[in-house]
Structure formats: C-alpha cells, structure tokens
CSV table of C-alpha atoms and ligand atoms in Angstrom, one decimal:
chain,number,residue,atom,x,y,z
A,23,MET,CA,-73.9,22.6,-44.4
A,24,LYS,CA,-70.2,23.2,-44.2
A,25,VAL,CA,-68.6,21.8,-41.1
A,26,LEU,CA,-65.1,22.5,-39.8
A,27,ILE,CA,-63.5,19.9,-37.4
A,28,ILE,CA,-60.6,21.0,-35.3
A,29,GLY,CA,-58.0,18.2,-34.6
A,30,GLY,CA,-56.2,15.4,-36.4
A,31,GLY,CA,-56.5,12.2,-34.3
A,32,GLY,CA,-58.5,9.0,-34.3
A,33,ARG,CA,-61.3,10.8,-32.5
A,34,GLU,CA,-61.6,13.4,-35.2
A,35,HIS,CA,-61.5,10.8,-37.9
A,36,ALA,CA,-64.4,9.0,-36.2
A,37,ILE,CA,-66.3,12.4,-36.0
A,38,ALA,CA,-65.5,13.2,-39.7
A,39,TRP,CA,-66.5,9.6,-40.8
A,40,LYS,CA,-69.8,9.9,-39.0
A,41,LEU,CA,-70.6,13.4,-40.2
A,42,ALA,CA,-69.8,12.3,-43.7
A,43,GLN,CA,-72.8,10.0,-43.5
A,44,SER,CA,-75.2,12.9,-42.9
A,45,PRO,CA,-77.3,14.0,-45.8
A,46,TYR,CA,-76.9,17.6,-44.6
A,47,ALA,CA,-73.1,17.6,-44.7
A,48,ASP,CA,-72.2,19.2,-48.0
A,49,LYS,CA,-68.6,19.9,-47.1
A,50,ILE,CA,-66.3,18.8,-44.3
A,51,LEU,CA,-63.1,20.6,-43.5
A,52,CYS,CA,-60.6,19.5,-40.9
A,53,ALA,CA,-57.6,21.4,-39.4
A,54,PRO,CA,-55.2,19.7,-39.6
A,55,GLY,CA,-56.6,16.2,-40.2
A,56,ASN,CA,-54.6,13.2,-41.1
A,57,ALA,CA,-54.3,10.7,-44.0
A,58,GLY,CA,-57.5,8.9,-43.1
A,59,ILE,CA,-59.5,12.1,-42.5
A,60,ALA,CA,-58.4,13.2,-45.9
A,61,GLN,CA,-60.5,10.4,-47.4
A,62,VAL,CA,-63.7,12.1,-46.1
A,63,ALA,CA,-62.8,15.7,-45.6
A,64,GLU,CA,-60.6,18.5,-46.9
A,65,CYS,CA,-57.6,18.9,-44.7
A,66,ILE,CA,-56.1,22.3,-44.0
A,67,ALA,CA,-52.7,22.7,-42.4
A,68,VAL,CA,-53.5,25.0,-39.4
A,69,ASP,CA,-52.2,24.4,-35.9
A,70,PRO,CA,-55.1,22.8,-34.0
A,71,GLU,CA,-53.8,24.4,-30.7
A,72,ASP,CA,-53.6,28.0,-31.9
A,73,PRO,CA,-57.0,29.6,-31.3
A,74,GLN,CA,-56.1,32.8,-33.2
A,75,ALA,CA,-55.1,30.8,-36.3
A,76,LEU,CA,-58.3,28.7,-36.0
A,77,ALA,CA,-60.5,31.8,-35.6
A,78,ALA,CA,-58.8,33.3,-38.8
A,79,LEU,CA,-59.6,30.0,-40.6
A,80,ALA,CA,-63.2,30.1,-39.5
A,81,ARG,CA,-63.5,33.8,-40.6
A,82,ALA,CA,-62.1,32.9,-44.0
A,83,GLU,CA,-64.1,29.7,-44.6
A,84,ARG,CA,-67.4,30.7,-42.8
A,85,PRO,CA,-68.5,27.2,-41.9
A,86,ASP,CA,-72.0,26.7,-40.6
A,87,LEU,CA,-70.7,24.8,-37.6
A,88,VAL,CA,-67.3,24.1,-35.9
A,89,VAL,CA,-66.6,21.0,-33.9
A,90,VAL,CA,-63.6,21.1,-31.5
A,91,GLY,CA,-61.9,17.7,-30.9
A,92,SER,CA,-59.4,18.3,-28.2
A,93,GLU,CA,-59.1,20.1,-24.8
A,94,VAL,CA,-56.2,22.4,-25.6
A,95,PRO,CA,-57.9,24.8,-28.0
A,96,LEU,CA,-61.0,24.8,-25.8
A,97,ALA,CA,-59.0,25.8,-22.7
A,98,ARG,CA,-57.4,28.5,-24.8
A,99,GLY,CA,-60.8,29.9,-25.6
A,100,VAL,CA,-61.2,28.9,-29.3
A,101,THR,CA,-65.0,28.6,-28.8
A,102,ASP,CA,-65.4,32.2,-27.6
A,103,LEU,CA,-63.3,33.5,-30.5
A,104,ILE,CA,-65.2,31.7,-33.2
A,105,GLU,CA,-68.6,32.4,-31.7
A,106,ALA,CA,-67.7,36.0,-31.7
A,107,GLU,CA,-67.6,35.7,-35.5
A,108,GLY,CA,-71.2,34.5,-35.4
A,109,ILE,CA,-70.3,30.9,-36.1
A,110,PRO,CA,-71.8,28.2,-33.8
A,111,VAL,CA,-69.3,25.9,-32.1
A,112,PHE,CA,-69.9,22.5,-30.6
A,113,GLY,CA,-67.4,22.6,-27.7
A,114,PRO,CA,-67.6,24.5,-24.5
A,115,ASN,CA,-66.5,28.1,-24.0
A,116,LYS,CA,-63.4,29.0,-22.0
A,117,LYS,CA,-65.2,29.4,-18.7
A,118,CYS,CA,-66.7,25.9,-19.0
A,119,ALA,CA,-63.5,24.4,-20.3
A,120,GLN,CA,-62.0,24.9,-16.8
A,121,LEU,CA,-63.8,21.7,-15.9
A,122,GLU,CA,-61.0,19.9,-17.7
A,123,ALA,CA,-58.3,22.5,-17.6
A,124,SER,CA,-58.3,23.0,-13.8
A,125,LYS,CA,-58.6,20.0,-11.4
A,126,SER,CA,-59.0,22.5,-8.6
A,127,PHE,CA,-62.0,24.2,-10.3
A,128,THR,CA,-63.6,20.8,-10.9
A,129,LYS,CA,-63.1,19.6,-7.3
A,130,ALA,CA,-64.7,22.8,-6.0
A,131,PHE,CA,-67.6,22.4,-8.4
A,132,LEU,CA,-68.2,18.8,-7.3
A,133,ALA,CA,-67.9,19.7,-3.6
A,134,ARG,CA,-70.3,22.6,-4.0
A,135,HIS,CA,-72.9,20.5,-5.6
A,136,GLY,CA,-72.6,17.4,-3.5
A,137,ILE,CA,-71.4,15.2,-6.3
A,138,PRO,CA,-69.6,12.0,-5.2
A,139,THR,CA,-65.8,12.3,-5.7
A,140,ALA,CA,-62.6,11.5,-3.8
A,141,ARG,CA,-61.8,13.7,-0.7
A,142,TYR,CA,-59.1,16.3,-1.6
A,143,ARG,CA,-57.0,19.2,-0.5
A,144,GLU,CA,-55.0,21.6,-2.7
A,145,PHE,CA,-51.6,23.1,-2.3
A,146,THR,CA,-49.7,25.9,-3.9
A,147,ASP,CA,-46.7,25.9,-1.6
A,148,LYS,CA,-44.1,23.1,-2.0
A,149,SER,CA,-42.9,23.0,1.6
A,150,GLU,CA,-46.4,22.8,2.9
A,151,LEU,CA,-47.2,19.9,0.5
A,152,LEU,CA,-44.0,18.2,1.5
A,153,ALA,CA,-45.1,18.4,5.1
A,154,HIS,CA,-48.3,16.6,4.1
A,155,ILE,CA,-46.8,13.6,2.4
A,156,GLY,CA,-49.1,10.6,3.1
A,157,LEU,CA,-52.2,12.8,3.5
A,158,PHE,CA,-55.1,10.4,2.9
A,159,GLY,CA,-52.5,7.5,3.0
A,160,PHE,CA,-50.8,5.6,0.2
A,161,PRO,CA,-50.8,5.4,-2.8
A,162,MET,CA,-50.8,9.2,-2.6
A,163,VAL,CA,-52.8,10.7,-5.5
A,164,LEU,CA,-51.1,13.9,-6.7
A,165,LYS,CA,-52.6,15.9,-9.6
A,166,ALA,CA,-51.1,18.9,-11.4
A,167,ASP,CA,-53.9,21.4,-11.5
A,168,GLY,CA,-53.6,22.3,-15.2
A,169,LEU,CA,-53.5,20.5,-18.5
A,170,ALA,CA,-50.5,18.1,-18.8
A,171,ALA,CA,-51.3,16.0,-21.8
A,172,GLY,CA,-52.7,13.2,-19.6
A,173,LYS,CA,-49.4,12.9,-17.6
A,174,GLY,CA,-50.2,15.1,-14.7
A,175,VAL,CA,-51.5,12.5,-12.3
A,176,VAL,CA,-49.2,10.4,-10.1
A,177,LEU,CA,-50.2,7.6,-7.8
A,178,ALA,CA,-47.2,7.6,-5.5
A,179,ALA,CA,-46.8,4.2,-3.8
A,180,ASP,CA,-44.6,5.5,-1.0
A,181,ALA,CA,-43.2,8.7,0.6
A,182,GLU,CA,-40.1,8.8,-1.5
A,183,THR,CA,-42.0,8.5,-4.8
A,184,ALA,CA,-44.4,11.3,-3.7
A,185,ARG,CA,-41.5,13.5,-2.7
A,186,GLN,CA,-39.9,13.0,-6.2
A,187,ALA,CA,-43.2,13.8,-8.0
A,188,ILE,CA,-43.6,16.9,-5.9
A,189,GLU,CA,-40.1,18.0,-6.7
A,190,GLU,CA,-40.7,17.5,-10.4
A,191,MET,CA,-44.0,19.2,-10.6
A,192,MET,CA,-43.4,22.1,-8.2
A,193,GLY,CA,-39.6,22.4,-8.1
A,194,GLU,CA,-38.5,21.5,-11.7
A,195,ARG,CA,-41.9,22.6,-13.1
A,196,VAL,CA,-42.0,19.8,-15.7
A,197,PHE,CA,-45.6,20.7,-16.5
A,198,GLY,CA,-44.9,24.5,-16.4
A,199,SER,CA,-47.5,26.5,-14.6
A,200,ALA,CA,-49.9,23.5,-14.7
A,201,GLY,CA,-48.0,22.1,-11.7
A,202,ASP,CA,-47.9,25.2,-9.6
A,203,ARG,CA,-51.0,24.1,-7.9
A,204,ILE,CA,-51.4,20.4,-6.8
A,205,VAL,CA,-54.5,18.6,-5.8
A,206,VAL,CA,-54.0,15.7,-3.4
A,207,GLU,CA,-56.8,13.1,-3.3
A,208,GLU,CA,-57.8,10.1,-1.5
A,209,CYS,CA,-57.1,7.0,-3.6
A,210,LEU,CA,-60.3,5.4,-4.8
A,211,ILE,CA,-60.5,1.7,-5.2
A,212,GLY,CA,-62.7,0.1,-7.9
A,213,VAL,CA,-63.2,-0.4,-11.6
A,214,GLU,CA,-63.0,2.7,-13.9
A,215,ALA,CA,-65.5,3.5,-16.6
A,216,SER,CA,-66.1,6.4,-19.0
A,217,MET,CA,-69.5,8.1,-19.6
A,218,LEU,CA,-69.7,10.5,-22.5
A,219,CYS,CA,-72.7,12.9,-22.5
A,220,PHE,CA,-74.0,15.4,-25.0
A,221,VAL,CA,-74.8,18.6,-23.1
A,222,ASP,CA,-76.5,21.9,-23.9
A,223,GLY,CA,-78.8,24.3,-22.1
A,224,SER,CA,-81.7,21.8,-22.3
A,225,GLY,CA,-80.1,18.9,-20.5
A,226,ILE,CA,-77.4,16.3,-20.2
A,227,PHE,CA,-77.8,13.2,-22.4
A,228,PRO,CA,-75.5,10.2,-21.9
A,229,MET,CA,-74.2,8.3,-24.9
A,230,GLU,CA,-73.8,4.6,-24.7
A,231,SER,CA,-71.0,3.6,-22.3
A,232,ALA,CA,-67.5,2.6,-23.2
A,233,GLN,CA,-64.4,1.1,-21.5
A,234,ASP,CA,-60.9,2.4,-22.1
A,235,TYR,CA,-57.6,0.5,-21.6
A,236,LYS,CA,-55.1,3.1,-20.5
A,237,ARG,CA,-51.9,1.2,-19.9
A,238,ILE,CA,-49.6,0.3,-22.7
A,239,ARG,CA,-49.3,-3.5,-22.1
A,240,ASP,CA,-51.7,-6.4,-21.6
A,241,HIS,CA,-53.1,-7.0,-18.1
A,242,ASP,CA,-53.0,-3.3,-17.5
A,243,GLU,CA,-49.2,-3.2,-17.1
A,244,GLY,CA,-46.7,-0.5,-18.0
A,245,PRO,CA,-47.1,3.2,-18.2
A,246,ASN,CA,-50.3,5.1,-18.9
A,247,THR,CA,-51.1,6.1,-22.5
A,248,GLY,CA,-53.8,8.2,-24.2
A,249,GLY,CA,-55.7,4.9,-24.5
A,250,MET,CA,-54.8,1.7,-26.2
A,251,GLY,CA,-58.3,0.4,-27.0
A,252,THR,CA,-62.0,0.6,-26.0
A,253,TYR,CA,-65.2,-1.3,-26.3
A,254,SER,CA,-68.8,-0.3,-26.2
A,255,PRO,CA,-71.2,-0.8,-24.5
A,256,SER,CA,-69.4,-1.3,-21.2
A,257,LEU,CA,-69.8,-4.7,-19.6
A,258,VAL,CA,-69.3,-3.2,-16.1
A,259,ILE,CA,-72.2,-0.7,-16.2
A,260,ASP,CA,-75.6,-2.3,-15.8
A,261,ASP,CA,-79.0,-0.6,-15.6
A,262,VAL,CA,-78.9,-0.3,-11.8
A,263,LEU,CA,-75.5,1.4,-12.0
A,264,MET,CA,-76.6,3.6,-14.9
A,265,ALA,CA,-79.6,4.8,-12.9
A,266,GLN,CA,-77.2,5.6,-10.0
A,267,ILE,CA,-74.9,7.5,-12.3
A,268,LYS,CA,-77.8,9.6,-13.6
A,269,ASP,CA,-79.3,10.3,-10.2
A,270,ARG,CA,-76.2,11.0,-8.2
A,271,ILE,CA,-73.8,12.4,-10.8
A,272,LEU,CA,-75.4,13.6,-14.1
A,273,THR,CA,-78.5,15.3,-12.8
A,274,PRO,CA,-76.7,17.2,-10.0
A,275,THR,CA,-73.9,18.1,-12.5
A,276,PHE,CA,-76.4,19.7,-14.9
A,277,ALA,CA,-78.1,21.5,-12.0
A,278,GLY,CA,-74.7,22.7,-10.9
A,279,PHE,CA,-74.1,24.1,-14.4
A,280,LYS,CA,-77.3,26.1,-14.2
A,281,ALA,CA,-76.6,27.3,-10.7
A,282,ASP,CA,-73.1,28.4,-11.5
A,283,GLY,CA,-74.0,30.1,-14.8
A,284,LEU,CA,-72.0,27.6,-16.8
A,285,ASP,CA,-73.4,27.6,-20.3
A,286,PHE,CA,-71.9,24.2,-21.4
A,287,ARG,CA,-72.4,23.1,-25.0
A,288,GLY,CA,-70.5,20.1,-26.2
A,289,VAL,CA,-69.4,16.7,-24.8
A,290,LEU,CA,-68.9,16.2,-21.0
A,291,PHE,CA,-66.8,13.1,-20.5
A,292,VAL,CA,-67.2,11.8,-17.0
A,293,GLY,CA,-64.4,9.6,-15.7
A,294,LEU,CA,-65.8,7.3,-13.0
A,295,MET,CA,-64.5,5.0,-10.4
A,296,LEU,CA,-67.1,2.4,-9.5
A,297,THR,CA,-66.4,2.0,-5.8
A,298,ALA,CA,-68.0,-0.1,-3.1
A,299,ASP,CA,-69.8,3.2,-2.0
A,300,GLY,CA,-71.1,3.7,-5.5
A,301,PRO,CA,-69.9,5.6,-8.6
A,302,LYS,CA,-67.6,8.6,-7.9
A,303,VAL,CA,-66.2,11.2,-10.3
A,304,ILE,CA,-62.4,10.9,-11.0
A,305,GLU,CA,-62.3,13.7,-13.5
A,306,PHE,CA,-64.3,15.6,-16.1
A,307,ASN,CA,-63.1,16.1,-19.6
A,308,ASN,CA,-64.9,18.5,-21.9
A,309,ARG,CA,-64.6,16.8,-25.3
A,310,PHE,CA,-65.1,13.3,-26.9
A,311,GLY,CA,-62.7,10.6,-25.6
A,312,ASP,CA,-60.0,9.1,-27.7
A,313,PRO,CA,-60.3,6.2,-28.4
A,314,GLU,CA,-63.8,6.0,-26.7
A,315,THR,CA,-65.3,7.8,-29.7
A,316,GLN,CA,-64.1,5.3,-32.1
A,317,SER,CA,-66.2,2.6,-30.4
A,318,VAL,CA,-69.2,4.8,-29.5
A,319,LEU,CA,-70.0,6.7,-32.7
A,320,PRO,CA,-70.2,3.7,-35.0
A,321,ARG,CA,-73.1,2.6,-32.8
A,322,LEU,CA,-75.0,5.9,-33.0
A,323,ARG,CA,-77.9,5.7,-35.4
A,324,THR,CA,-79.0,9.3,-35.0
A,325,ASP,CA,-77.5,11.8,-37.5
A,326,LEU,CA,-74.5,13.3,-35.7
A,327,LEU,CA,-74.7,16.6,-37.6
A,328,GLU,CA,-78.3,16.9,-36.3
A,329,VAL,CA,-77.1,16.3,-32.8
A,330,PHE,CA,-74.4,19.0,-33.1
A,331,ARG,CA,-76.9,21.5,-34.6
A,332,ALA,CA,-79.4,20.7,-31.9
A,333,ALA,CA,-76.8,21.3,-29.2
A,334,CYS,CA,-75.8,24.6,-30.7
A,335,GLU,CA,-79.5,25.7,-30.6
A,336,ASN,CA,-80.1,24.3,-27.0
A,337,ARG,CA,-82.7,21.8,-28.2
A,338,LEU,CA,-81.0,18.5,-27.5
A,339,SER,CA,-84.0,17.6,-25.3
A,340,THR,CA,-86.1,17.4,-28.5
A,341,LEU,CA,-84.0,14.7,-30.0
A,342,SER,CA,-84.0,11.1,-29.1
A,343,LEU,CA,-80.6,9.4,-29.5
A,344,GLU,CA,-80.8,6.0,-31.1
A,345,TRP,CA,-78.2,3.4,-30.7
A,346,SER,CA,-77.4,0.1,-32.5
A,347,GLU,CA,-77.7,-3.0,-30.3
A,348,LYS,CA,-74.4,-4.2,-31.9
A,349,ARG,CA,-71.2,-4.2,-30.0
A,350,ALA,CA,-68.0,-2.4,-30.9
A,351,VAL,CA,-64.3,-3.1,-30.1
A,352,THR,CA,-61.4,-0.7,-31.0
A,353,VAL,CA,-57.8,-1.8,-30.9
A,354,VAL,CA,-55.1,0.9,-31.1
A,355,LEU,CA,-51.9,0.2,-33.1
A,356,ALA,CA,-49.1,2.4,-31.7
A,357,SER,CA,-45.5,3.2,-32.8
A,358,GLY,CA,-42.7,1.2,-31.1
A,359,GLY,CA,-41.5,3.1,-28.0
A,360,TYR,CA,-44.8,4.9,-27.4
A,361,PRO,CA,-45.7,6.3,-24.8
A,362,GLY,CA,-42.0,7.2,-24.6
A,363,SER,CA,-40.1,8.4,-27.6
A,364,TYR,CA,-40.7,6.7,-31.0
A,365,GLU,CA,-39.8,7.1,-34.7
A,366,LYS,CA,-42.1,8.4,-37.3
A,367,GLY,CA,-42.2,7.9,-41.1
A,368,LYS,CA,-42.7,4.1,-41.2
A,369,VAL,CA,-44.7,2.7,-44.1
A,370,ILE,CA,-48.0,1.2,-43.2
A,371,SER,CA,-49.2,-1.8,-45.1
A,372,GLY,CA,-52.4,-3.9,-45.0
A,373,LEU,CA,-54.9,-1.0,-45.1
A,374,ASP,CA,-56.6,-1.7,-48.4
A,375,GLU,CA,-58.9,-4.6,-47.6
A,376,THR,CA,-62.4,-3.5,-46.8
A,377,ASP,CA,-65.0,-5.1,-44.7
A,378,PRO,CA,-68.4,-3.4,-43.8
A,379,ASP,CA,-68.0,-4.4,-40.2
A,380,VAL,CA,-64.5,-3.0,-39.8
A,381,ILE,CA,-63.5,0.7,-39.8
A,382,ILE,CA,-59.8,1.8,-39.7
A,383,PHE,CA,-59.6,5.1,-38.0
A,384,HIS,CA,-56.4,7.0,-38.5
A,385,ALA,CA,-54.7,8.8,-35.7
A,386,GLY,CA,-51.0,9.6,-36.3
A,387,THR,CA,-50.7,9.1,-40.1
A,388,LYS,CA,-49.8,11.1,-43.1
A,389,ASN,CA,-49.6,10.6,-46.8
A,390,GLY,CA,-46.1,9.9,-48.2
A,391,GLU,CA,-44.8,11.2,-51.5
A,392,ASN,CA,-45.6,8.1,-53.5
A,393,SER,CA,-49.2,7.6,-52.2
A,394,GLU,CA,-48.1,5.4,-49.4
A,395,ILE,CA,-49.4,6.1,-45.8
A,396,LEU,CA,-46.8,6.7,-43.2
A,397,THR,CA,-46.8,6.8,-39.4
A,398,ALA,CA,-46.7,10.3,-37.9
A,399,GLY,CA,-47.5,9.9,-34.2
A,400,GLY,CA,-47.5,7.7,-31.1
A,401,ARG,CA,-51.0,6.2,-31.6
A,402,VAL,CA,-51.2,5.5,-35.3
A,403,LEU,CA,-54.4,3.7,-36.1
A,404,GLY,CA,-57.6,2.4,-34.3
A,405,VAL,CA,-59.2,-0.7,-35.8
A,406,THR,CA,-62.9,-0.7,-34.8
A,407,ALA,CA,-65.0,-3.8,-35.5
A,408,ILE,CA,-68.8,-4.2,-35.1
A,409,GLY,CA,-70.3,-7.5,-34.1
A,410,ALA,CA,-73.6,-9.0,-33.0
A,411,THR,CA,-71.8,-10.0,-29.8
A,412,HIS,CA,-68.9,-8.5,-27.9
A,413,GLU,CA,-66.9,-11.7,-28.7
A,414,GLU,CA,-67.6,-11.4,-32.4
A,415,ALA,CA,-66.5,-7.7,-32.4
A,416,ARG,CA,-63.4,-8.6,-30.6
A,417,ARG,CA,-62.5,-11.4,-32.9
A,418,LYS,CA,-63.1,-9.4,-36.0
A,419,ALA,CA,-61.0,-6.5,-34.7
A,420,TYR,CA,-58.0,-8.7,-34.0
A,421,GLU,CA,-58.4,-10.5,-37.3
A,422,ARG,CA,-58.1,-7.2,-39.1
A,423,VAL,CA,-55.3,-5.8,-36.8
A,424,LYS,CA,-53.1,-8.8,-37.7
A,425,LYS,CA,-53.1,-7.9,-41.3
A,426,ILE,CA,-51.7,-4.4,-40.7
A,427,HIS,CA,-48.0,-3.9,-40.5
A,428,PHE,CA,-45.4,-1.2,-39.9
A,429,GLU,CA,-42.0,-1.4,-38.3
A,430,GLY,CA,-42.2,-1.4,-34.5
A,431,VAL,CA,-46.0,-1.8,-34.4
A,432,GLN,CA,-47.3,-2.6,-30.9
A,433,TYR,CA,-50.9,-3.2,-29.7
A,434,ARG,CA,-52.5,-4.9,-26.7
A,435,THR,CA,-53.9,-8.3,-27.3
A,436,ASP,CA,-56.5,-8.1,-24.5
A,437,ILE,CA,-58.8,-5.2,-25.5
A,438,GLY,CA,-62.3,-6.3,-24.6
A,439,VAL,CA,-61.2,-8.6,-21.7
A,440,VAL,CA,-62.9,-7.6,-18.5
A,441,TYR,CA,-60.5,-7.5,-15.5
A,442,GLU,CA,-61.2,-7.1,-11.8
A,443,GLN,CA,-60.1,-3.9,-10.1
A,444,LYS,CA,-56.5,-2.8,-10.4
A,445,ASN,CA,-55.0,0.0,-8.3
B,503,LIG,P1,-57.2,11.7,-14.5
B,503,LIG,O1,-56.2,12.4,-15.4
B,503,LIG,O2,-57.7,12.6,-13.4
B,503,LIG,O3,-58.2,10.9,-15.2
B,503,LIG,O4,-56.3,10.6,-13.8
B,503,LIG,C1,-55.6,9.6,-14.6
B,503,LIG,C2,-55.8,8.3,-13.9
B,503,LIG,O5,-55.3,8.3,-12.6
B,503,LIG,C3,-57.3,7.9,-13.8
B,503,LIG,O6,-57.8,7.3,-15.0
B,503,LIG,C4,-57.2,6.8,-12.7
B,503,LIG,O7,-56.7,5.6,-13.2
B,503,LIG,C5,-56.1,7.4,-11.8
B,503,LIG,N1,-56.7,8.2,-10.7
B,503,LIG,C6,-57.0,9.5,-10.7
B,503,LIG,N2,-57.5,9.9,-9.6
B,503,LIG,C7,-57.6,8.8,-8.8
B,503,LIG,C8,-58.1,8.6,-7.5
B,503,LIG,N3,-58.5,9.6,-6.7
B,503,LIG,N4,-58.0,7.3,-7.0
B,503,LIG,C9,-57.5,6.3,-7.8
B,503,LIG,N5,-57.0,6.5,-9.0
B,503,LIG,C10,-57.1,7.7,-9.5
B,504,LIG,N1,-59.2,8.0,-23.5
B,504,LIG,C1,-59.2,9.0,-22.5
B,504,LIG,C2,-59.3,10.4,-23.0
B,504,LIG,O1,-59.7,10.7,-24.1
B,504,LIG,O2,-59.0,11.3,-22.2
C-alpha cells in the first residue's frame, strides 16, 4: 500500500516510523515531512495547511490511504476534498472537525449529551462580556472559540488581566475571527491527563494513556507550549478511573456522535481534568497529540496501517489493540527562546549513536547543504526511550538527550516526574 501522511512534526515522524514497520506499507509519502521523516518516507514540499494543494497531491499520487496529522487542514475540510477523489482518509471530515475547531460547538455537544465538563457561557459581544468579568469567579477561563495554535485559552487571575485578554481577543482581534466568539468557563481544579482514542463508525477505542508537560520550564512554570514531553502509560489514571472515563465520557461521546450524525473517523484526543467530582472534559482535539504520540505509538504492538485501514472501513471493532507492557518517556528539545521567538538553522550534533531502546523523533529539523541536520522550528526533537520501568525509560531518555547539542537548546529536566495539581 501507498500511504500519504500530511504534516511535518514529531507526531508525523512517529506515525511514519510506525507505519514503516508494517509489512503492508510499500511506500510512504509525507507532505512536507522533515529531516527525520525523510529517513523513512519520501518528503514532498506541499503546504500541509492548504487543502486544495493537498487534494491536488492526492489526485496526482493516488495513495491507498491518507493520514492527516494536524488540526488545521482537518478544519479546512481536507478530508472531504480527498475523499471526494475516492481516496480513504484517516482524519475526521469538516463537520466532525468542529469538535476541535469550535469550542462553542464542543461545549454544546457535551451539554446536549450530559458529558461532564466545566460550566460555561458564550459571548459574541465585547461589552456584554466585559460586564460579566468574574463570571464563575477567578481565575476566569476565557477561550477563543476558533483555532488559535494552542494560544487561545487564558486563565485570568484577576479582573484587570481578564479585561486585557478580552481587549486583545475581541478588540485587537489577535486571533482574527477565532476570537470573535469567546467561551467563558468555570475553572476546574485537578490533575490533567490526555486520552487518545481511535474512532470509527463501529466504536471508540482508547489507546494507552499518556501525560503531557505543557509548560516550558521545570515544575510546570513559564508559558504554555505545544508540549515539552510526555510519558506513557499515565501514572495518574488507574483502572477505576479508566472505567469512569469510559462510562461517563467515552461511551456517551460515541452515542452523541451517532445521535448527531457525526461520522467521525480518526483520533479523538480527550483532554481531561481529574477533579474531586470525577473526570471532566476540558477539550476535544481531533488528531493525534504531539508529543503524546511519540510515547504512545512505540508501545503499540498492533500494525498501525491495519488500524488505519480498519478505521476507514468502519471495522475497528474487529481489531484488538495490543500494547507493550514497557514504559515510554519522551523529552522534547526546543530552540532557545521557544515558545517566544527563536532562531533557526543551528547545526544539531549527537544524533548518530543508535540504541534499540531509544528513538529520536524529529520535529522542526531540515537537511543542510552538507548533509548536516539543522534546526527549523520551535520544538526540534523528541527523544523517546523505552524501559521495563518508568524510571528506566526516564533515565535512558535523559542519558540520550545529554548527548545531543545545538546552540540555545532547552529542555525540561523533570519529564516523568508526577506533580500534584497545579492551577
Ligand atoms: P485547551 O486549549 O482547551 O486545552 O486549554 C489549554 C489549557 O488551559 C488546558 O490544558 C488547561 O491547562 C487549561 N484549561 C482549559 N480549560 C480549563 C478549565 N475550565 N479549568 C482549568 N483549566 C483549564
Ligand atoms: N500535546 C497537546 C496537543 O497535541 O494538543
């Protein structure tokens, strides 16, 4: 089979790496890919956020299957365009993609189907919202309705901060039309966890759990990032909690998809807050997490291409997903200055050494002119180590991380450490 992957980050490298292990994968293409993906796939320079260009690529290459990595092309309807060419796509259609692309759509879905989440109210009028500062108390959770590259959520500690955030979103329109509607939520207290699920018309099938570390610095300090590291399985989700998540969240979500005519095929990523009242949904994403995928897929024993094919044929329920008992830890190496502005083009050294228990997933990298590998993004690499125990995986990951260098490199030293709640 010929597979086309859309994207060029660490998540897409993990997907390409895993697909390359399938005996059915004859050829893997990736648009646009990166220097690491180029080791397992043919990279094609097409804008991964331009659905028309991607559909043209699919028409020209006629892959047997397309896998979409990120939310932006999904929200822009790339699945509908490629499916119209008669090519199966693993990734939800435009209607379903609203589950990530519109917070308001998701909150209404959760409310309609009685799925636990924070109380909320939405506003489209700035003065009306300004008159409701402190609704549900402080911190006041303000969410731009649309996609905002992970930056659209503000937890305002006081009235002045809330006012500023509202001015930026609705007055200055820093997120464009994404901020024209704002969802205000009650602030949930607890520990966060991510649950990724494969979904098709036959059911919703959770993958092994993972924990993400969103802040840039150790001890969960500093600004939010796309994710600075993960480990799997989560040490905060036990069997009792997993049963609750299935009963109260996953099962009603799937029933809601059926009731609302949402023909979801792809990954549903459930962001959870584990509160004193039980697990509650913070958000849905409709694609694999980055860097959750880098810790989860190396533990999957089942052929990933078979999973994707099954999902496209609505027969996931006939597969049984098998997982390794081993533990995985992923540490992200980022450019100096990230998540703010940073320089690119730094030479990366220390990538050559191989170890069967360590995988180096590339995110923002590219090949230089003299076969060197250069930094090309904020998050540059994810070093994933597998171990018999969580501690062993953590130790191996950091041993390998310390051998990699580029100017300005920064990484957290506490990936895998379990903290109490922080809000
Ligand atoms: P989201 O983009 O919706 O995942 O929000 C980004 C981050 O904001 C989440 O990972 C949480 O850390 C935080 N957050 C979002 N909604 C809430 C809430 N209702 N209560 C507390 N924290 C929240
Ligand atoms: N790591 C969080 C995300 O992929 O959205």
